[in-house]
């Protein structure tokens, strides 16, 4: 529509020659869509994004989220049927940007971390002493709201704040194990002098449900069912002061709080 309506429409096709399980389709199509109306820099810019894909759930990538994963896992690819946002962006002459949107995602065979019970029948496998985690898969629908505020004031100074709220619906698992109900992020960059800069970044992850089991020596797995336990929120803060001696050398002092 004149020059205001912008769109990108496409998709990705995945074909699997050898399937390791019946839960993964042989042919999988993922949409790639972006729609917006207005010019970049206008006060009100509505947009829609829609994406998807296939995640093969490698042990290495999953261990970055949970380093206590057992070394033997039933790895099943996760299909993201769709993942999208519908919202708007606002731009102001003062350097303020604001974004508000609703987000939604449908996944088949999404992995969840579940603690293994103590199993006295397993010999020479230290990870079955109730000190490791396995995976359970379920179909997951996620939705909620997200917003972002940023202020870019003069001379490379920036403050950005964002938060996202999550709701979950599962088919078989009672609770979405290890998924937070809220996440917030804060970043601040201030140029104190020509060569001195102060950076601050913070992150808060809200309360998460956890799969808890009682652990006693020689307790049979069938006598240790899963029960709900709530993991408290996590706050992470990183501060840094750096001095740029020249274009090749930089000196910094950094502090991390968890």
PDB file of C-alpha atoms in Angstrom:
ATOM      1  CA  UNK A   1       0.000   0.000   0.000  1.00  0.00           C
ATOM      2  CA  UNK A   2       2.077   2.883  -1.402  1.00  0.00           C
ATOM      3  CA  UNK A   3       5.360   2.613   0.546  1.00  0.00           C
ATOM      4  CA  UNK A   4       3.976   2.034   4.049  1.00  0.00           C
ATOM      5  CA  UNK A   5       3.062  -1.647   3.909  1.00  0.00           C
ATOM      6  CA  UNK A   6       6.079  -3.931   4.183  1.00  0.00           C
ATOM      7  CA  UNK A   7       6.100  -7.702   4.125  1.00  0.00           C
ATOM      8  CA  UNK A   8       8.387 -10.712   3.957  1.00  0.00           C
ATOM      9  CA  UNK A   9       6.771 -14.087   3.315  1.00  0.00           C
ATOM     10  CA  UNK A  10       8.587 -17.386   3.050  1.00  0.00           C
ATOM     11  CA  UNK A  11       9.239 -20.639   4.796  1.00  0.00           C
ATOM     12  CA  UNK A  12      11.617 -23.486   5.519  1.00  0.00           C
ATOM     13  CA  UNK A  13      11.174 -27.152   4.613  1.00  0.00           C
ATOM     14  CA  UNK A  14      12.947 -29.884   6.576  1.00  0.00           C
ATOM     15  CA  UNK A  15      13.092 -33.416   5.225  1.00  0.00           C
ATOM     16  CA  UNK A  16      14.491 -36.196   7.406  1.00  0.00           C
ATOM     17  CA  UNK A  17      15.968 -39.148   5.538  1.00  0.00           C
ATOM     18  CA  UNK A  18      16.252 -41.328   8.655  1.00  0.00           C
ATOM     19  CA  UNK A  19      13.874 -40.845  11.572  1.00  0.00           C
ATOM     20  CA  UNK A  20      14.959 -42.004  15.015  1.00  0.00           C
ATOM     21  CA  UNK A  21      11.402 -42.030  16.386  1.00  0.00           C
ATOM     22  CA  UNK A  22       7.786 -41.951  15.266  1.00  0.00           C
ATOM     23  CA  UNK A  23       7.100 -38.602  16.955  1.00  0.00           C
ATOM     24  CA  UNK A  24       9.110 -36.637  14.383  1.00  0.00           C
ATOM     25  CA  UNK A  25       7.450 -36.065  10.989  1.00  0.00           C
ATOM     26  CA  UNK A  26       9.383 -36.974   7.875  1.00  0.00           C
ATOM     27  CA  UNK A  27       8.494 -33.652   6.220  1.00  0.00           C
ATOM     28  CA  UNK A  28       8.215 -30.464   8.259  1.00  0.00           C
ATOM     29  CA  UNK A  29       7.327 -26.952   6.983  1.00  0.00           C
ATOM     30  CA  UNK A  30       7.999 -23.764   8.986  1.00  0.00           C
ATOM     31  CA  UNK A  31       6.535 -20.346   8.095  1.00  0.00           C
ATOM     32  CA  UNK A  32       8.642 -17.174   7.916  1.00  0.00           C
ATOM     33  CA  UNK A  33       6.402 -14.089   7.861  1.00  0.00           C
ATOM     34  CA  UNK A  34       6.929 -10.423   8.710  1.00  0.00           C
ATOM     35  CA  UNK A  35       4.297  -7.703   8.222  1.00  0.00           C
ATOM     36  CA  UNK A  36       4.412  -4.032   9.211  1.00  0.00           C
ATOM     37  CA  UNK A  37       2.613  -0.832   8.285  1.00  0.00           C
ATOM     38  CA  UNK A  38       4.316   2.563   8.424  1.00  0.00           C
ATOM     39  CA  UNK A  39       7.731   4.100   8.008  1.00  0.00           C
ATOM     40  CA  UNK A  40      10.620   3.386  10.358  1.00  0.00           C
ATOM     41  CA  UNK A  41      10.773   6.255  12.842  1.00  0.00           C
ATOM     42  CA  UNK A  42       7.033   6.970  12.888  1.00  0.00           C
ATOM     43  CA  UNK A  43       5.173   7.379  16.157  1.00  0.00           C
ATOM     44  CA  UNK A  44       3.116   4.212  15.663  1.00  0.00           C
ATOM     45  CA  UNK A  45       4.299   1.147  13.741  1.00  0.00           C
ATOM     46  CA  UNK A  46       2.166  -2.037  14.036  1.00  0.00           C
ATOM     47  CA  UNK A  47       3.819  -5.322  13.104  1.00  0.00           C
ATOM     48  CA  UNK A  48       3.359  -9.086  13.017  1.00  0.00           C
ATOM     49  CA  UNK A  49       6.049 -11.773  12.965  1.00  0.00           C
ATOM     50  CA  UNK A  50       5.584 -15.509  12.516  1.00  0.00           C
ATOM     51  CA  UNK A  51       8.360 -18.071  12.574  1.00  0.00           C
ATOM     52  CA  UNK A  52       9.017 -21.738  13.269  1.00  0.00           C
ATOM     53  CA  UNK A  53      11.626 -24.425  12.934  1.00  0.00           C
ATOM     54  CA  UNK A  54      13.065 -27.762  13.960  1.00  0.00           C
ATOM     55  CA  UNK A  55      15.426 -28.112  16.937  1.00  0.00           C
ATOM     56  CA  UNK A  56      17.386 -31.375  17.154  1.00  0.00           C
ATOM     57  CA  UNK A  57      18.010 -31.025  20.927  1.00  0.00           C
ATOM     58  CA  UNK A  58      21.703 -31.823  21.097  1.00  0.00           C
ATOM     59  CA  UNK A  59      23.116 -32.908  24.439  1.00  0.00           C
ATOM     60  CA  UNK A  60      25.628 -30.019  24.411  1.00  0.00           C
ATOM     61  CA  UNK A  61      22.998 -27.296  23.924  1.00  0.00           C
ATOM     62  CA  UNK A  62      20.699 -28.781  26.580  1.00  0.00           C
ATOM     63  CA  UNK A  63      23.566 -29.084  29.062  1.00  0.00           C
ATOM     64  CA  UNK A  64      24.070 -25.316  28.835  1.00  0.00           C
ATOM     65  CA  UNK A  65      20.658 -24.948  30.495  1.00  0.00           C
ATOM     66  CA  UNK A  66      21.143 -27.834  32.931  1.00  0.00           C
ATOM     67  CA  UNK A  67      24.720 -29.103  33.502  1.00  0.00           C
ATOM     68  CA  UNK A  68      23.410 -32.059  35.553  1.00  0.00           C
ATOM     69  CA  UNK A  69      21.854 -33.883  32.614  1.00  0.00           C
ATOM     70  CA  UNK A  70      22.506 -37.618  32.509  1.00  0.00           C
ATOM     71  CA  UNK A  71      24.939 -38.665  29.753  1.00  0.00           C
ATOM     72  CA  UNK A  72      22.347 -41.008  28.212  1.00  0.00           C
ATOM     73  CA  UNK A  73      19.202 -39.303  26.955  1.00  0.00           C
ATOM     74  CA  UNK A  74      16.376 -40.066  24.580  1.00  0.00           C
ATOM     75  CA  UNK A  75      16.889 -37.084  22.276  1.00  0.00           C
ATOM     76  CA  UNK A  76      13.834 -36.241  20.160  1.00  0.00           C
ATOM     77  CA  UNK A  77      13.652 -33.202  17.846  1.00  0.00           C
ATOM     78  CA  UNK A  78      11.296 -30.408  18.892  1.00  0.00           C
ATOM     79  CA  UNK A  79       9.009 -28.956  16.243  1.00  0.00           C
ATOM     80  CA  UNK A  80       8.109 -25.296  16.661  1.00  0.00           C
ATOM     81  CA  UNK A  81       4.874 -25.193  14.693  1.00  0.00           C
ATOM     82  CA  UNK A  82       4.729 -21.410  14.983  1.00  0.00           C
ATOM     83  CA  UNK A  83       6.237 -18.659  17.114  1.00  0.00           C
ATOM     84  CA  UNK A  84       4.987 -15.134  16.679  1.00  0.00           C
ATOM     85  CA  UNK A  85       4.383 -11.630  17.955  1.00  0.00           C
ATOM     86  CA  UNK A  86       1.636  -9.091  17.303  1.00  0.00           C
ATOM     87  CA  UNK A  87       2.224  -5.586  18.551  1.00  0.00           C
ATOM     88  CA  UNK A  88       3.463  -2.100  17.792  1.00  0.00           C
ATOM     89  CA  UNK A  89       6.537   0.084  18.115  1.00  0.00           C
ATOM     90  CA  UNK A  90       6.626   3.788  18.899  1.00  0.00           C
ATOM     91  CA  UNK A  91       9.472   6.159  18.078  1.00  0.00           C
ATOM     92  CA  UNK A  92       9.889   9.671  19.477  1.00  0.00           C
ATOM     93  CA  UNK A  93      12.199  12.517  18.522  1.00  0.00           C
ATOM     94  CA  UNK A  94      13.727  12.566  22.009  1.00  0.00           C
ATOM     95  CA  UNK A  95      15.343   9.160  21.376  1.00  0.00           C
ATOM     96  CA  UNK A  96      12.679   7.146  23.207  1.00  0.00           C
ATOM     97  CA  UNK A  97      11.482   3.865  21.698  1.00  0.00           C
ATOM     98  CA  UNK A  98       8.652   1.758  23.057  1.00  0.00           C
ATOM     99  CA  UNK A  99       7.457  -1.704  22.036  1.00  0.00           C
ATOM    100  CA  UNK A 100       4.418  -3.620  23.230  1.00  0.00           C
ATOM    101  CA  UNK A 101       3.301  -6.999  21.907  1.00  0.00           C
ATOM    102  CA  UNK A 102       1.620 -10.283  22.649  1.00  0.00           C
ATOM    103  CA  UNK A 103       3.690 -13.400  21.990  1.00  0.00           C
ATOM    104  CA  UNK A 104       2.610 -16.972  21.306  1.00  0.00           C
ATOM    105  CA  UNK A 105       4.338 -20.261  20.489  1.00  0.00           C
ATOM    106  CA  UNK A 106       3.233 -23.822  19.745  1.00  0.00           C
ATOM    107  CA  UNK A 107       5.807 -26.616  20.160  1.00  0.00           C
ATOM    108  CA  UNK A 108       5.489 -30.355  19.724  1.00  0.00           C
ATOM    109  CA  UNK A 109       7.807 -32.583  21.809  1.00  0.00           C
ATOM    110  CA  UNK A 110       9.185 -29.733  23.915  1.00  0.00           C
ATOM    111  CA  UNK A 111      11.798 -31.065  26.422  1.00  0.00           C
ATOM    112  CA  UNK A 112      11.378 -30.678  30.197  1.00  0.00           C
ATOM    113  CA  UNK A 113      14.011 -31.382  32.848  1.00  0.00           C
ATOM    114  CA  UNK A 114      12.926 -34.016  35.400  1.00  0.00           C
ATOM    115  CA  UNK A 115      15.113 -35.340  38.208  1.00  0.00           C
ATOM    116  CA  UNK A 116      15.904 -39.053  38.098  1.00  0.00           C
ATOM    117  CA  UNK A 117      14.956 -41.092  41.206  1.00  0.00           C
ATOM    118  CA  UNK A 118      17.455 -43.120  43.168  1.00  0.00           C
ATOM    119  CA  UNK A 119      17.715 -46.535  41.494  1.00  0.00           C
ATOM    120  CA  UNK A 120      19.525 -49.213  43.590  1.00  0.00           C
ATOM    121  CA  UNK A 121      19.207 -51.756  40.759  1.00  0.00           C
ATOM    122  CA  UNK A 122      21.609 -49.807  38.515  1.00  0.00           C
ATOM    123  CA  UNK A 123      25.278 -50.651  39.084  1.00  0.00           C
ATOM    124  CA  UNK A 124      28.337 -48.663  37.962  1.00  0.00           C
ATOM    125  CA  UNK A 125      26.275 -45.676  36.812  1.00  0.00           C
ATOM    126  CA  UNK A 126      26.869 -42.775  39.187  1.00  0.00           C
ATOM    127  CA  UNK A 127      24.300 -40.559  37.477  1.00  0.00           C
ATOM    128  CA  UNK A 128      21.436 -42.816  38.690  1.00  0.00           C
ATOM    129  CA  UNK A 129      22.010 -41.916  42.351  1.00  0.00           C
ATOM    130  CA  UNK A 130      19.285 -39.218  42.172  1.00  0.00           C
ATOM    131  CA  UNK A 131      21.953 -36.657  41.286  1.00  0.00           C
ATOM    132  CA  UNK A 132      21.067 -36.096  37.623  1.00  0.00           C
ATOM    133  CA  UNK A 133      18.205 -35.141  35.358  1.00  0.00           C
ATOM    134  CA  UNK A 134      16.472 -36.710  32.406  1.00  0.00           C
ATOM    135  CA  UNK A 135      14.032 -35.392  29.827  1.00  0.00           C
ATOM    136  CA  UNK A 136      10.293 -35.667  29.395  1.00  0.00           C
ATOM    137  CA  UNK A 137       8.578 -34.451  26.237  1.00  0.00           C
ATOM    138  CA  UNK A 138       5.186 -32.843  25.874  1.00  0.00           C
ATOM    139  CA  UNK A 139       3.350 -30.504  23.530  1.00  0.00           C
ATOM    140  CA  UNK A 140       3.572 -26.940  24.832  1.00  0.00           C
ATOM    141  CA  UNK A 141       1.648 -23.758  24.036  1.00  0.00           C
ATOM    142  CA  UNK A 142       3.130 -20.520  25.407  1.00  0.00           C
ATOM    143  CA  UNK A 143       1.545 -17.080  25.352  1.00  0.00           C
ATOM    144  CA  UNK A 144       1.782 -13.774  27.176  1.00  0.00           C
ATOM    145  CA  UNK A 145       2.760 -10.141  26.826  1.00  0.00           C
ATOM    146  CA  UNK A 146       6.090  -8.392  26.429  1.00  0.00           C
ATOM    147  CA  UNK A 147       7.205  -4.786  26.427  1.00  0.00           C
ATOM    148  CA  UNK A 148      10.459  -2.926  25.877  1.00  0.00           C
ATOM    149  CA  UNK A 149      11.475   0.651  26.618  1.00  0.00           C
ATOM    150  CA  UNK A 150      14.720   2.260  25.496  1.00  0.00           C
ATOM    151  CA  UNK A 151      16.107   5.780  25.731  1.00  0.00           C
ATOM    152  CA  UNK A 152      19.079   6.660  23.555  1.00  0.00           C
ATOM    153  CA  UNK A 153      20.325   9.967  24.842  1.00  0.00           C
ATOM    154  CA  UNK A 154      23.240  11.821  23.297  1.00  0.00           C
ATOM    155  CA  UNK A 155      26.823  10.649  22.892  1.00  0.00           C
ATOM    156  CA  UNK A 156      26.440   6.836  23.059  1.00  0.00           C
ATOM    157  CA  UNK A 157      24.400   6.747  26.274  1.00  0.00           C
ATOM    158  CA  UNK A 158      21.616   4.187  26.366  1.00  0.00           C
ATOM    159  CA  UNK A 159      19.157   2.710  28.834  1.00  0.00           C
ATOM    160  CA  UNK A 160      16.925  -0.256  27.923  1.00  0.00           C
ATOM    161  CA  UNK A 161      14.372  -2.136  29.983  1.00  0.00           C
ATOM    162  CA  UNK A 162      12.258  -5.095  28.911  1.00  0.00           C
ATOM    163  CA  UNK A 163      10.030  -7.657  30.547  1.00  0.00           C
ATOM    164  CA  UNK A 164       8.034 -10.642  29.352  1.00  0.00           C
ATOM    165  CA  UNK A 165       5.174 -12.518  31.032  1.00  0.00           C
ATOM    166  CA  UNK A 166       4.481 -16.182  30.247  1.00  0.00           C
ATOM    167  CA  UNK A 167       1.496 -18.526  30.441  1.00  0.00           C
ATOM    168  CA  UNK A 168       1.817 -22.221  29.597  1.00  0.00           C
ATOM    169  CA  UNK A 169      -0.513 -24.989  28.516  1.00  0.00           C
ATOM    170  CA  UNK A 170       0.679 -28.613  28.370  1.00  0.00           C
ATOM    171  CA  UNK A 171      -1.076 -31.824  27.345  1.00  0.00           C
ATOM    172  CA  UNK A 172       0.362 -34.492  29.657  1.00  0.00           C
ATOM    173  CA  UNK A 173       2.701 -32.854  32.178  1.00  0.00           C
ATOM    174  CA  UNK A 174       0.875 -31.190  35.077  1.00  0.00           C
ATOM    175  CA  UNK A 175       3.312 -28.299  35.361  1.00  0.00           C
ATOM    176  CA  UNK A 176       5.718 -26.713  32.854  1.00  0.00           C
ATOM    177  CA  UNK A 177       8.875 -27.802  34.689  1.00  0.00           C
ATOM    178  CA  UNK A 178      11.646 -25.203  34.942  1.00  0.00           C
ATOM    179  CA  UNK A 179       9.854 -22.491  32.939  1.00  0.00           C
ATOM    180  CA  UNK A 180       9.489 -19.031  34.574  1.00  0.00           C
ATOM    181  CA  UNK A 181       6.328 -16.967  34.778  1.00  0.00           C
ATOM    182  CA  UNK A 182       8.205 -13.692  34.306  1.00  0.00           C
ATOM    183  CA  UNK A 183      11.544 -12.437  32.978  1.00  0.00           C
ATOM    184  CA  UNK A 184      12.955  -8.905  33.092  1.00  0.00           C
ATOM    185  CA  UNK A 185      16.136  -7.394  31.621  1.00  0.00           C
ATOM    186  CA  UNK A 186      17.877  -4.083  32.203  1.00  0.00           C
ATOM    187  CA  UNK A 187      20.901  -2.621  30.404  1.00  0.00           C
ATOM    188  CA  UNK A 188      22.564   0.735  30.938  1.00  0.00           C
ATOM    189  CA  UNK A 189      25.537   2.296  29.171  1.00  0.00           C
ATOM    190  CA  UNK A 190      26.925   5.687  30.162  1.00  0.00           C
ATOM    191  CA  UNK A 191      29.934   7.430  28.681  1.00  0.00           C
ATOM    192  CA  UNK A 192      31.577   9.173  31.640  1.00  0.00           C
ATOM    193  CA  UNK A 193      34.462  10.700  29.736  1.00  0.00           C
ATOM    194  CA  UNK A 194      35.851  10.383  26.239  1.00  0.00           C
ATOM    195  CA  UNK A 195      37.597   7.083  27.032  1.00  0.00           C
ATOM    196  CA  UNK A 196      35.780   5.912  30.179  1.00  0.00           C
ATOM    197  CA  UNK A 197      32.470   4.061  30.027  1.00  0.00           C
ATOM    198  CA  UNK A 198      30.206   2.467  32.622  1.00  0.00           C
ATOM    199  CA  UNK A 199      28.013  -0.523  31.671  1.00  0.00           C
ATOM    200  CA  UNK A 200      25.381  -2.279  33.757  1.00  0.00           C
ATOM    201  CA  UNK A 201      23.204  -5.246  32.845  1.00  0.00           C
ATOM    202  CA  UNK A 202      20.693  -7.051  35.023  1.00  0.00           C
ATOM    203  CA  UNK A 203      18.345  -9.994  34.585  1.00  0.00           C
ATOM    204  CA  UNK A 204      15.574 -11.388  36.738  1.00  0.00           C
ATOM    205  CA  UNK A 205      13.988 -14.813  36.163  1.00  0.00           C
ATOM    206  CA  UNK A 206      10.767 -15.424  38.057  1.00  0.00           C
ATOM    207  CA  UNK A 207       9.498 -18.388  40.059  1.00  0.00           C
ATOM    208  CA  UNK A 208       9.666 -21.778  38.295  1.00  0.00           C
ATOM    209  CA  UNK A 209       7.970 -25.086  39.097  1.00  0.00           C
ATOM    210  CA  UNK A 210      10.350 -27.989  39.640  1.00  0.00           C
ATOM    211  CA  UNK A 211       9.955 -31.783  39.582  1.00  0.00           C
ATOM    212  CA  UNK A 212      10.945 -32.812  43.120  1.00  0.00           C
ATOM    213  CA  UNK A 213      11.580 -36.351  44.399  1.00  0.00           C
ATOM    214  CA  UNK A 214      12.339 -37.708  47.847  1.00  0.00           C
ATOM    215  CA  UNK A 215      15.775 -39.311  47.999  1.00  0.00           C
ATOM    216  CA  UNK A 216      16.578 -42.108  50.443  1.00  0.00           C
ATOM    217  CA  UNK A 217      19.127 -44.951  50.150  1.00  0.00           C
ATOM    218  CA  UNK A 218      17.715 -48.124  48.578  1.00  0.00           C
ATOM    219  CA  UNK A 219      14.397 -46.405  47.804  1.00  0.00           C
ATOM    220  CA  UNK A 220      12.805 -48.014  44.762  1.00  0.00           C
ATOM    221  CA  UNK A 221      11.966 -45.625  41.884  1.00  0.00           C
ATOM    222  CA  UNK A 222       8.257 -46.490  42.001  1.00  0.00           C
ATOM    223  CA  UNK A 223       8.192 -45.310  45.631  1.00  0.00           C
ATOM    224  CA  UNK A 224       9.592 -41.896  44.727  1.00  0.00           C
ATOM    225  CA  UNK A 225       6.918 -40.118  42.671  1.00  0.00           C
ATOM    226  CA  UNK A 226       7.282 -36.610  41.274  1.00  0.00           C
ATOM    227  CA  UNK A 227       5.893 -33.783  43.396  1.00  0.00           C
ATOM    228  CA  UNK A 228       5.706 -30.046  42.793  1.00  0.00           C
ATOM    229  CA  UNK A 229       8.320 -27.735  44.243  1.00  0.00           C
ATOM    230  CA  UNK A 230       8.767 -24.033  43.463  1.00  0.00           C
ATOM    231  CA  UNK A 231      12.215 -22.678  42.685  1.00  0.00           C
ATOM    232  CA  UNK A 232      12.594 -19.037  43.795  1.00  0.00           C
ATOM    233  CA  UNK A 233      13.459 -16.265  41.382  1.00  0.00           C
ATOM    234  CA  UNK A 234      17.024 -15.597  40.252  1.00  0.00           C
ATOM    235  CA  UNK A 235      18.625 -12.157  39.987  1.00  0.00           C
ATOM    236  CA  UNK A 236      21.825 -11.572  38.007  1.00  0.00           C
ATOM    237  CA  UNK A 237      23.731  -8.281  37.863  1.00  0.00           C
ATOM    238  CA  UNK A 238      26.902  -7.378  35.978  1.00  0.00           C
ATOM    239  CA  UNK A 239      28.715  -4.052  36.229  1.00  0.00           C
ATOM    240  CA  UNK A 240      31.750  -2.927  34.285  1.00  0.00           C
ATOM    241  CA  UNK A 241      33.941   0.153  34.019  1.00  0.00           C
ATOM    242  CA  UNK A 242      36.270   0.196  31.026  1.00  0.00           C
ATOM    243  CA  UNK A 243      38.956   2.541  29.789  1.00  0.00           C
ATOM    244  CA  UNK A 244      39.787   2.522  26.081  1.00  0.00           C
ATOM    245  CA  UNK A 245      43.483   3.302  25.825  1.00  0.00           C
ATOM    246  CA  UNK A 246      43.414   3.243  22.031  1.00  0.00           C
ATOM    247  CA  UNK A 247      41.555   1.441  19.264  1.00  0.00           C
ATOM    248  CA  UNK A 248      43.388  -1.842  20.025  1.00  0.00           C
ATOM    249  CA  UNK A 249      43.632  -1.870  23.843  1.00  0.00           C
ATOM    250  CA  UNK A 250      41.002  -1.621  26.540  1.00  0.00           C
ATOM    251  CA  UNK A 251      41.271  -1.993  30.327  1.00  0.00           C
ATOM    252  CA  UNK A 252      38.202  -2.966  32.369  1.00  0.00           C
ATOM    253  CA  UNK A 253      37.001  -3.860  35.866  1.00  0.00           C
ATOM    254  CA  UNK A 254      34.012  -6.206  35.975  1.00  0.00           C
ATOM    255  CA  UNK A 255      31.832  -7.531  38.786  1.00  0.00           C
ATOM    256  CA  UNK A 256      29.138 -10.252  38.616  1.00  0.00           C
ATOM    257  CA  UNK A 257      26.451 -10.846  41.241  1.00  0.00           C
ATOM    258  CA  UNK A 258      24.165 -13.912  41.175  1.00  0.00           C
TER     259      UNK A 258
END
